[in-house]
Coordinates of C-alpha atoms in Angstrom, one line a residue:
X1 CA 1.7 112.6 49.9
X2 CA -0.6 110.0 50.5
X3 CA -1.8 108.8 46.9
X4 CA -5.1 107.4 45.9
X5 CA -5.5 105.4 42.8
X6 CA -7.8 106.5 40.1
X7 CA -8.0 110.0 41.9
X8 CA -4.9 111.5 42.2
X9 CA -4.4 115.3 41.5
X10 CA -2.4 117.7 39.4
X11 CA -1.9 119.8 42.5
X12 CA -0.6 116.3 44.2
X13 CA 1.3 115.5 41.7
X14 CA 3.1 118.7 41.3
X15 CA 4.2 118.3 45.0
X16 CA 5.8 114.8 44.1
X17 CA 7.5 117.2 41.4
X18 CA 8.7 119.5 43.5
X19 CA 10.2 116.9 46.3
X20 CA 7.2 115.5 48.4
X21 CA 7.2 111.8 49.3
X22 CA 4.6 109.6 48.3
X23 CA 3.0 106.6 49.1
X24 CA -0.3 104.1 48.3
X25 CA -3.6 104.7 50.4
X26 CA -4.0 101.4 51.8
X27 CA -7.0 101.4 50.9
X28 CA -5.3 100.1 47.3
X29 CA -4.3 96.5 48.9
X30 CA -6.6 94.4 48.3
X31 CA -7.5 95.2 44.9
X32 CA -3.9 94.9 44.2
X33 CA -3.8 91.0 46.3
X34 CA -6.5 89.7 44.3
X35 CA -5.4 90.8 41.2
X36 CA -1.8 89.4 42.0
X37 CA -3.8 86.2 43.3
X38 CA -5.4 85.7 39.5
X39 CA -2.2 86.0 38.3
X40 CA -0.8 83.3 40.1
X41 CA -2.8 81.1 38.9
X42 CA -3.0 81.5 35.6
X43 CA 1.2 80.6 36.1
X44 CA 0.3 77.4 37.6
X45 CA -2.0 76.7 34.8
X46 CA -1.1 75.2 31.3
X47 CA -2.9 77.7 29.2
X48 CA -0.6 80.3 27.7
X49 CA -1.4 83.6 29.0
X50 CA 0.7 86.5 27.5
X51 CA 3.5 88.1 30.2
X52 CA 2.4 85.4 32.5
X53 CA 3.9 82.4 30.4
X54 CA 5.0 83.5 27.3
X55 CA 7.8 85.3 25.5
X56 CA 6.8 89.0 25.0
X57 CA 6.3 91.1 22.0
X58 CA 6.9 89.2 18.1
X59 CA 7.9 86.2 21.0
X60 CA 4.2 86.0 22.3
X61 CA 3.4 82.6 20.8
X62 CA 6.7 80.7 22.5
X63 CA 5.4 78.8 25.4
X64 CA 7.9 79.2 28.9
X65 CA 7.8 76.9 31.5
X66 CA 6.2 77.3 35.4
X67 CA 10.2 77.0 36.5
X68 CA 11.6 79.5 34.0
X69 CA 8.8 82.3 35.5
X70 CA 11.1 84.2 37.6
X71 CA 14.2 84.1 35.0
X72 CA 11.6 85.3 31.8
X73 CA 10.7 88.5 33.9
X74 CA 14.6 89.1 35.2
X75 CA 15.9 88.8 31.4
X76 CA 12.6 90.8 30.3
X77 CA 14.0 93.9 32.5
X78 CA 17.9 93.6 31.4
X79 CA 17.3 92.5 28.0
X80 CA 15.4 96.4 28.4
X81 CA 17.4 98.3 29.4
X82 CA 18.6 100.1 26.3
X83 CA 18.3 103.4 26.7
X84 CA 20.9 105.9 25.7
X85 CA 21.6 109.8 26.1
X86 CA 22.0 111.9 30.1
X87 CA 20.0 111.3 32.9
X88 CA 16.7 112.0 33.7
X89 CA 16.4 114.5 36.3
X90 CA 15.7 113.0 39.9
X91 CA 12.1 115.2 40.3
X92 CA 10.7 113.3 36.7
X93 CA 12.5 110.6 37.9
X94 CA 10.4 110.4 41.3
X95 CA 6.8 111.7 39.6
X96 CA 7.7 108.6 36.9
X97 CA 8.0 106.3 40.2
X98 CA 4.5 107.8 41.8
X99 CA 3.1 107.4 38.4
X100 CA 3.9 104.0 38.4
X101 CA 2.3 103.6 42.2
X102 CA -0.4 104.9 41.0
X103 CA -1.2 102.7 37.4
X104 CA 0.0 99.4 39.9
X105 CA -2.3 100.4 42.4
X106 CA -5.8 100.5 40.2
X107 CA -5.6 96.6 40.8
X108 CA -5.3 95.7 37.0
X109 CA -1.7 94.8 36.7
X110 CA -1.4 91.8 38.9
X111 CA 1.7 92.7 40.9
X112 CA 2.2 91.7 44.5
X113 CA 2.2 94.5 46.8
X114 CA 5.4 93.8 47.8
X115 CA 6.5 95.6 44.5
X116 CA 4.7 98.3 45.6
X117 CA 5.9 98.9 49.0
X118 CA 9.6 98.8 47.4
X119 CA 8.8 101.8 45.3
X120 CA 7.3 103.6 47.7
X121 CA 10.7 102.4 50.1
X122 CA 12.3 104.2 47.1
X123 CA 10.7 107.3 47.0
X124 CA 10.6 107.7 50.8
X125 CA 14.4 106.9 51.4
X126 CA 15.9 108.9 48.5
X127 CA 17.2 105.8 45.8
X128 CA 16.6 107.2 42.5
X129 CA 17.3 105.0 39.7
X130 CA 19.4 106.3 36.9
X131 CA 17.1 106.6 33.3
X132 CA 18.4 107.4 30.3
X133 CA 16.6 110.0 28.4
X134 CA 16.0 108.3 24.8
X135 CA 14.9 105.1 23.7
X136 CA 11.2 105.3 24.3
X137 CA 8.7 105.4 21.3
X138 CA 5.9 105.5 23.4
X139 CA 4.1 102.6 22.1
X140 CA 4.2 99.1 24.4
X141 CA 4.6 101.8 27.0
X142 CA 8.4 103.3 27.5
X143 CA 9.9 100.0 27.6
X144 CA 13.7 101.2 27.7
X145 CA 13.1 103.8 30.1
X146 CA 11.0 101.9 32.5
X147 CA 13.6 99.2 32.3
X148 CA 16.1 101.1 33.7
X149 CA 14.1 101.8 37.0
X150 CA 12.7 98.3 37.7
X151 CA 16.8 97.1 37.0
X152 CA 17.1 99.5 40.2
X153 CA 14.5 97.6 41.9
X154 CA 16.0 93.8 41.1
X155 CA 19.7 94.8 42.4
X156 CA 20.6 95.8 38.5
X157 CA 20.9 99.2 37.0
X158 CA 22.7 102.0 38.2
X159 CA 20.8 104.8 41.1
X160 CA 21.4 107.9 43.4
X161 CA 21.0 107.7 46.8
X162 CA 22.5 110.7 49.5
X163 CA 24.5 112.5 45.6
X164 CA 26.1 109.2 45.0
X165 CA 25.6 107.2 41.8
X166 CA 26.0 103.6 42.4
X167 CA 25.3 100.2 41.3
X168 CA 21.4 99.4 42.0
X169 CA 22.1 96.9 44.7
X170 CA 24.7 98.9 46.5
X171 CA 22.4 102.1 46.4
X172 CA 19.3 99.8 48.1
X173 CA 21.7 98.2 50.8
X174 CA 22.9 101.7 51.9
X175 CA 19.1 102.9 52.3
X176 CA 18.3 99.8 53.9
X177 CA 16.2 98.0 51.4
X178 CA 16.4 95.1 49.8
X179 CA 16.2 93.9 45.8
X180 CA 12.8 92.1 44.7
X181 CA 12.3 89.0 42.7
X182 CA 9.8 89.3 40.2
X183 CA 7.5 86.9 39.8
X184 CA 5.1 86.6 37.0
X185 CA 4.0 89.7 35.0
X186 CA 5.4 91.7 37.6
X187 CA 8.6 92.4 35.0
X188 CA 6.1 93.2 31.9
X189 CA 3.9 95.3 34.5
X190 CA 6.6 97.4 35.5
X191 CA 7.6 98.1 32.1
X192 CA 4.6 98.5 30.0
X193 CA 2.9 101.8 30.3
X194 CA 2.9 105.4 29.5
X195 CA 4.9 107.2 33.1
X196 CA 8.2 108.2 31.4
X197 CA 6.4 110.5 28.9
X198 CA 3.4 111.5 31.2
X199 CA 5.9 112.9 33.8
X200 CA 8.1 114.7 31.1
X201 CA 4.6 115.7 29.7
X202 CA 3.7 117.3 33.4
X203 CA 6.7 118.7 34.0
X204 CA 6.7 120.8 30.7
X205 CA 3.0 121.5 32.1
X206 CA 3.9 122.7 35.0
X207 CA 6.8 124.6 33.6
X208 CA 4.8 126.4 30.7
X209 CA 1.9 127.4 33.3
X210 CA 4.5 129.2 35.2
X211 CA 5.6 131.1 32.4
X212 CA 2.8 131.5 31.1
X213 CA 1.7 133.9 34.4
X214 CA 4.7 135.5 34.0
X215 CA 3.9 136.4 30.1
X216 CA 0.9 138.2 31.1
X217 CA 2.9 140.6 34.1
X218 CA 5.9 141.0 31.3
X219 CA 3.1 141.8 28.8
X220 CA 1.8 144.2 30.7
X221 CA 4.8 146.0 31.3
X222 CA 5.3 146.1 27.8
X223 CA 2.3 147.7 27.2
X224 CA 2.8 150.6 29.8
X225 CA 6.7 151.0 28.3
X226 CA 5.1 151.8 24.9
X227 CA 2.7 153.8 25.9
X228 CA -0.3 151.1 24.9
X229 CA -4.2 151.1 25.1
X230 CA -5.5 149.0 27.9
X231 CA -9.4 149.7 25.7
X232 CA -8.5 146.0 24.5
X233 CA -8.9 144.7 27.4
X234 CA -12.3 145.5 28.3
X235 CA -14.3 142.7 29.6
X236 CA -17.2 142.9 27.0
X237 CA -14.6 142.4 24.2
X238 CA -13.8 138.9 25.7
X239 CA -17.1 138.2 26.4
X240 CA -18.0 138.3 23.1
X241 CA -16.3 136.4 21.8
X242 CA -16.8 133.8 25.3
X243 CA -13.5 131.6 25.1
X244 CA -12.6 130.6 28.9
X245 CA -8.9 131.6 28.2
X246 CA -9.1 134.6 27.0
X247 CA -11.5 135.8 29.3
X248 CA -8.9 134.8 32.3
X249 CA -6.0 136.3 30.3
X250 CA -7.4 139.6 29.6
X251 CA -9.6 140.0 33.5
X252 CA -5.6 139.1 34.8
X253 CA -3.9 141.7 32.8
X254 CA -6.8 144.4 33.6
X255 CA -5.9 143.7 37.6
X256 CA -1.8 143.6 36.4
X257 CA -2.5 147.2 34.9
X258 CA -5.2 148.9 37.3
X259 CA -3.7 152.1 38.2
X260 CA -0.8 153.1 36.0
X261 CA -0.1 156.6 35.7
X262 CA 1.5 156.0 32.5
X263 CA -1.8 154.5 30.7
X264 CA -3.7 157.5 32.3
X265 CA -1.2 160.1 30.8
X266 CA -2.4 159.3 26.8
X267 CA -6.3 158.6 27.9
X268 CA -6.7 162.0 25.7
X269 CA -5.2 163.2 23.0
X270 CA -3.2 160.0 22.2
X271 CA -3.1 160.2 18.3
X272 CA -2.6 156.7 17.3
X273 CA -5.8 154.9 16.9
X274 CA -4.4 151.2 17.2
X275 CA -1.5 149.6 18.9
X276 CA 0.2 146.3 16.7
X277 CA -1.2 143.1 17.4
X278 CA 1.2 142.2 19.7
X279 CA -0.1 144.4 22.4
X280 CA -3.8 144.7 21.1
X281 CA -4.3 140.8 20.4
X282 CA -2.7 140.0 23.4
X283 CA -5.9 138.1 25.4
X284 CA -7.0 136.5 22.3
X285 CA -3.5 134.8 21.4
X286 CA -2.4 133.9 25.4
X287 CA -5.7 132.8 26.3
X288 CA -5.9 130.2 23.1
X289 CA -2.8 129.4 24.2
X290 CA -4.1 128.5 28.4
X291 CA -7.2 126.6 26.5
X292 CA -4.1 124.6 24.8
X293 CA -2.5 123.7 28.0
X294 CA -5.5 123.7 29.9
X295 CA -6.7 120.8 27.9
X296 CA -3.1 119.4 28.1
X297 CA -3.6 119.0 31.4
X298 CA -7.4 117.4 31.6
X299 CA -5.7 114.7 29.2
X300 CA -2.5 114.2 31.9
X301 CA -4.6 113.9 34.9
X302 CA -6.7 111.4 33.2
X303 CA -3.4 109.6 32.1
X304 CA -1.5 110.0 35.4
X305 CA -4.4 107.9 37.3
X306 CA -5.0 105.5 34.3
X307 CA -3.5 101.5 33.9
X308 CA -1.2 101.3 31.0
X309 CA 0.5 98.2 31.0
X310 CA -0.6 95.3 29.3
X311 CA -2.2 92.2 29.9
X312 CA -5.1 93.7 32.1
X313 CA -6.0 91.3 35.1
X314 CA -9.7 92.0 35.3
X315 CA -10.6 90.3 38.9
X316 CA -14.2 90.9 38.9
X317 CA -14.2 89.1 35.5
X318 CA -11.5 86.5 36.6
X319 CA -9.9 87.3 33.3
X320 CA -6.7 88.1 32.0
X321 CA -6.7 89.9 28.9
X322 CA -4.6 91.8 26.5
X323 CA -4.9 95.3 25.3
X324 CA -3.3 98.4 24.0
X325 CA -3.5 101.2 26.9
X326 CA 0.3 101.2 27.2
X327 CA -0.2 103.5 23.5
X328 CA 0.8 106.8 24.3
X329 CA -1.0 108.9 22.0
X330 CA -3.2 110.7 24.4
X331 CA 0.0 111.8 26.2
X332 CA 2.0 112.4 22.5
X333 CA -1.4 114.8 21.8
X334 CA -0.7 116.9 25.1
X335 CA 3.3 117.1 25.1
X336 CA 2.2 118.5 20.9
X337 CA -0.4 120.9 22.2
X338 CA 1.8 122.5 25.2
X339 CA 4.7 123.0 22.5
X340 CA 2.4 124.3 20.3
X341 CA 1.1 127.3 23.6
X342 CA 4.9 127.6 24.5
X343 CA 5.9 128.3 20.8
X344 CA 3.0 131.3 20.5
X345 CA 3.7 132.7 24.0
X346 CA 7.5 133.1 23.1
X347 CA 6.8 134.2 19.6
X348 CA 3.9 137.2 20.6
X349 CA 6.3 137.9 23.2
X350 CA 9.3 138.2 21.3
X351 CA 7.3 141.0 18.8
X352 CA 6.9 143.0 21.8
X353 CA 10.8 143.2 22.5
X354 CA 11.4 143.8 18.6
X355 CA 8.2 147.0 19.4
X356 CA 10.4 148.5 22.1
X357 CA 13.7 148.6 20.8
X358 CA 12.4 149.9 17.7
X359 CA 12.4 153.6 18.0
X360 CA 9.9 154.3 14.4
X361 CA 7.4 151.5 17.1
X362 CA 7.9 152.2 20.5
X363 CA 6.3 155.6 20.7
X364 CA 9.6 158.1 21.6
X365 CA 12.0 155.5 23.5
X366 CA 15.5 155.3 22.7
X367 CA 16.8 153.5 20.1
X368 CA 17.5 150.0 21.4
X369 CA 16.2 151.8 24.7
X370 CA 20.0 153.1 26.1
X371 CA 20.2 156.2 27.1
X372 CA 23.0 156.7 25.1
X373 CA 22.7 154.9 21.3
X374 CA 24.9 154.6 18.8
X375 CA 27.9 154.9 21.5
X376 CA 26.1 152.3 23.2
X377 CA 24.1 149.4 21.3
X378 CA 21.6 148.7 24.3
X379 CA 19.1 146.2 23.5
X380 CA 19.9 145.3 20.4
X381 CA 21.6 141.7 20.3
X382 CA 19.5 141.0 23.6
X383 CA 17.0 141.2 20.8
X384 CA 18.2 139.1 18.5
X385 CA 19.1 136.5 20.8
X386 CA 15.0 136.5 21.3
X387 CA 14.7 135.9 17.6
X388 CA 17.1 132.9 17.5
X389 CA 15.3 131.2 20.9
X390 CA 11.7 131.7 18.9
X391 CA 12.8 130.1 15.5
X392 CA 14.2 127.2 17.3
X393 CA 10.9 127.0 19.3
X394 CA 8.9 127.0 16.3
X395 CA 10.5 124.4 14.9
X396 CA 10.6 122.0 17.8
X397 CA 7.3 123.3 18.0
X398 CA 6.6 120.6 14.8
X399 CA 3.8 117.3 16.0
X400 CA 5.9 114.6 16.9
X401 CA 2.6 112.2 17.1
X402 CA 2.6 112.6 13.4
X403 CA 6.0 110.7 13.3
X404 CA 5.2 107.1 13.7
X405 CA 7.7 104.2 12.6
X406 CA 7.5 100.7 13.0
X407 CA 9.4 98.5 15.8
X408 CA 9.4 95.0 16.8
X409 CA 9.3 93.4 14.3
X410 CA 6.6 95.1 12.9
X411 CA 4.1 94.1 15.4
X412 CA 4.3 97.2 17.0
X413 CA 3.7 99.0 13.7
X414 CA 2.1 102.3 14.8
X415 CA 3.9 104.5 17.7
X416 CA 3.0 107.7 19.0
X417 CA 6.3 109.2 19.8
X418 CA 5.4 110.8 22.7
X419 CA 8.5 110.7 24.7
X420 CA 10.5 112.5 22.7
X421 CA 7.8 114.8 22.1
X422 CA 7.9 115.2 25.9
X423 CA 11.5 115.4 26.5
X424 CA 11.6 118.4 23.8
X425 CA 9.4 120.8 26.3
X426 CA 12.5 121.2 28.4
X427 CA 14.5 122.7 25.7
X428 CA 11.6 124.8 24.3
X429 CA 10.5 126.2 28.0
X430 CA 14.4 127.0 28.3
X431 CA 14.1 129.3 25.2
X432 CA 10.7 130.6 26.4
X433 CA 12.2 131.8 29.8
X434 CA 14.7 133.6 28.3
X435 CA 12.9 135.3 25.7
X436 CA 10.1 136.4 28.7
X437 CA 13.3 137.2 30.7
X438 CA 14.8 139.8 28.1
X439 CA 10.7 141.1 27.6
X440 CA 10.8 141.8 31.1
X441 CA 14.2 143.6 30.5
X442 CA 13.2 145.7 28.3
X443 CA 9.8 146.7 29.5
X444 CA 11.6 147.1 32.4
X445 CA 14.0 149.9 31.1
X446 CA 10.8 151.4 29.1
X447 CA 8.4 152.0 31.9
X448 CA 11.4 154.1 33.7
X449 CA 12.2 155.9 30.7
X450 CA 8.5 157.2 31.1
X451 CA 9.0 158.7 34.2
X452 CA 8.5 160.7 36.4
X453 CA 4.6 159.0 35.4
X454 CA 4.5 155.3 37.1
X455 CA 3.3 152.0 36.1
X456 CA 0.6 150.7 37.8
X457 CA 1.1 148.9 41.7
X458 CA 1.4 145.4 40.9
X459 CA 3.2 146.0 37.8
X460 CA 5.9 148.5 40.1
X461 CA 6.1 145.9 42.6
X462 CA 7.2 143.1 40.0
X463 CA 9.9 145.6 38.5
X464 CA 11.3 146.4 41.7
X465 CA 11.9 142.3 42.2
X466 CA 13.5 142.8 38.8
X467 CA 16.0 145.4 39.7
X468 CA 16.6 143.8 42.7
X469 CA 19.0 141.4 40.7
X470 CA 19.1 143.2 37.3
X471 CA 20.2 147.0 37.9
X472 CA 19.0 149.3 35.1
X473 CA 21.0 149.8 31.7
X474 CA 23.1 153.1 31.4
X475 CA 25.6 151.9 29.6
X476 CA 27.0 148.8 27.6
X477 CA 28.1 146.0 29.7
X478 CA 27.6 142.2 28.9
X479 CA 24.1 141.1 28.9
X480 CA 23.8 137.2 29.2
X481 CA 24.7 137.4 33.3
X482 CA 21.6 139.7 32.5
X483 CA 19.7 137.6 30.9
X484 CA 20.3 134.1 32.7
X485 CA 18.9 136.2 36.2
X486 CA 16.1 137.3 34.3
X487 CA 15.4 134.3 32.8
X488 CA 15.7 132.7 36.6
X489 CA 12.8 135.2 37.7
X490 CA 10.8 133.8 34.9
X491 CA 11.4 130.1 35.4
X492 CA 11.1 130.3 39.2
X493 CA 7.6 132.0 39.4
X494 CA 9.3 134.7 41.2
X495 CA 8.2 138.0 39.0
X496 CA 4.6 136.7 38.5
X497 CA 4.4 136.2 42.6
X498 CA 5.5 139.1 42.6
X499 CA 2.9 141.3 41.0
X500 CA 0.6 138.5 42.8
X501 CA 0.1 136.4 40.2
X502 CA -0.9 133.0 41.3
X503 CA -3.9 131.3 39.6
X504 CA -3.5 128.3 38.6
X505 CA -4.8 127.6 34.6
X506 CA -6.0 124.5 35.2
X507 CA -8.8 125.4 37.8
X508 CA -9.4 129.0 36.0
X509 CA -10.3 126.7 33.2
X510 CA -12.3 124.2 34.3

């Protein structure tokens, strides 16, 4: 994957996610040379420049001398690497890397491009530094985290390369590349900036999209197994009201339902006038919740091709100057907003299981939907379980960006958190594929208690990929082996592909 700076996409992105290589266009050199050129002069220069020949933080105002360059930037990296907590996992690991290629490559950061072409050495040869999880506030960029991958680079630190964890130097040797010396600002360049919390912010992006086309096929179902009214999804509904998400949602789930027996069975005659807002309300609250992570991702992209790190070398100005882009609050805002649509989906979702195996609800299904209740308990902890996973969602689901604390010193006295507020996706999309997974259960085991009246094509055709792993409930049997294939289905993509499923949100919304 052949990078450029300042343009890079989503879709790119994603495949540097899921395992692509990626490298630099060359077109990025010589912005990067002169930049790296301005830098090293203002080293052979008396004038104290901050990162170039200074200490670094509440240290800015000590002075370091021309010959103590190359050991300020190797103790800035060690001195670092604090992080605690497991691994990160090697696909964040490598986006975090490309990230990095990317903020280097804009020509503001005054690196040499040999730093770059070691990265990109990285990436293409497998050596993936080891980075602790925690220790990131996201506010002079994720210093910790960061750390721990330019140790890799200097022959420090810990990486993988071919499954094997090793010392950083031992790992580069075996892939046939070698450890750089920093010189100056390279060490505060690699460090400052926002890529440990934009790729965990991605990655939950990227995640929650997923299952968020796999909420409207297990919504769908749901509908049909309770005999619902597809009259709330008529188009001139949603165009009233003219949000670009609901719109999508509810022109997706009138394709998902186009068809069905089952809805065409209780056109007439159907005495209920109005289905709970779980199934009635189901465009509006889905499709605020794509505008959420729509926007989520407009702010990522932006952030993904952005420079970070601090001091800026402006080369057109010949200036070196300090700012605040390493800040993560754009990023903390977006990691907030897709818990926020992950939370909703999992909690409208988890009324629709409570509807079905609730026998007063779920218009003449069996209790708990077994064909045998009261011998046999079904549904009903598989249900419960969903309630557990949503309460925990909602409240991990609380605004980390609101949770600022000073550091350093109290220089850096305002932080936006948004690391952890992007590490917390992974727990919360975890939840959210189980609780779609035991949705897609039950609606599942609904829609054939209607027969010998069928759901709808598409809808068929995603149960069937159901039921080729899950077999139908007769009797009692233990349901988390159940749930965890499900759940898989969910996380993987694999029900909503398919029912053929596969817009992505972020161009249906732009």
């Amino acid at each position: 994957m052949i990078l450029k700076p300042g343009a890079a996409t989503l879709a790119e992105l994603e495949a540097v996610w899921r395992g692509a290589a990626a490298s630099l266009d060359p077109s990025a050199r010589p912005g990067v040379e002169a930049a790296a050129a301005l830098v090293a002069k203002a080293a052979s220069e008396d004038a104290p420049v901050y990162g170039v020949n200074t200490g670094f933080g509440k240290l800015a105002s000590r002075k370091i001398a021309a010959k103590d360059t190359a050991t300020l930037q190797r103790n800035l990296i060690l001195s670092h690497c604090a992080g605690v907590g497991a691994a990160l996992p090697e696909p964040e690991t490598r986006l975090m890397m490309a990230l990095k290629l990317l903020s280097l490559g804009r020509g503001a950061s005054g690196v040499r491009w040999e730093v770059i072409a070691l990265i990109e050495g990285m990436l293409a040869r497998g050596v993936v530094p080891v980075i602790p999880e925690q220790g990131s506030v996201g506010a002079s960029g994720d210093l910790a985290p960061l750390a721990h991958m330019a140790a890799a680079m200097i022959g420090a630190g810990e990486a993988v390369f071919e499954g094997r964890r090793t010392p950083g130097a031992e790992a580069l040797a075996a892939a046939g590349l070698a450890p750089v010396t920093l010189g100056p600002k390279e060490g505060l360049a690699l460090i400052n900036g926002t890529q440990f919390s934009t790729a965990l912010a991605l990655a939950g992006f990227w995640r929650a999209a997923e299952m968020a086309r796999a909420s409207l096929v297990t919504s769908c179902l749901s509908t049909d197994a309770i005999m619902g009214s597809d009259a709330p999804l008529l188009a001139e509904i949603h165009r009233l009201r003219g949000h670009a998400g609901q719109i999508a949602a509810a022109s997706a789930m009138r394709g998902l339902m186009e068809g069905s027996e089952i809805r065409e069975s209780h056109r007439e005659g159907d005495s209920r006038v109005q289905d709970p807002y779980c199934i009635r309300c189901q465009p509006q609250v889905l499709g605020a919740c794509l505008d959420l992570l729509a926007q989520a991702a407009r702010t990522l992209e932006t952030e993904a091709n952005a420079v970070t790190d601090n001091p800026l070398v402006l080369v057109e100005e010949g200036r070196i100057v300090s700012g605040g882009n390493f800040h993560a609050e754009p990023v903390g805002f977006a990691a907030d907003q897709i818990a926020l649509a992950v939370a909703e989906i999992g909690a409208i979702a988890q009324r629709r299981v409570a509807l079905m195996v609730d026998p007063t609800l779920s218009h003449d299904l069996p209790p708990f939907l077994t064909p045998d209740p009261g011998l046999n308990s079904g549904f009903m902890i598989a249900e419960v379980t969903t309630a557990a996973l949503m309460s925990e969602n909602k409240h991990l689901a609380n605004p980390c960006t609101t949770d600022s604390t000073p550091t350093s010193a109290n220089q850096e006295d305002h932080v936006s958190m948004a690391a952890h507020g992007a590490l917390r996706l992974r727990r919360m999309l975890d939840n959210l594929a189980v609780i779609l997974g035991v949705e897609a259960l039950c609606a599942a085991q609904g829609v054939e208690c209607r027969a010998p009246l069928s759901t709808s094509p598409r809808l068929a055709a995603a149960l069937a990929r159901l039921r080729a792993e899950v077999p139908r409930l007769e009797e009692d049997r233990p349901m988390a082996p159940d749930m965890e294939r499900a759940a898989a289905l969910i996380a993987s993509g694999a029900l909503a592909a398919a029912a053929g499923l596969d817009f992505r949100i972020e161009e249906t919304m732009r």
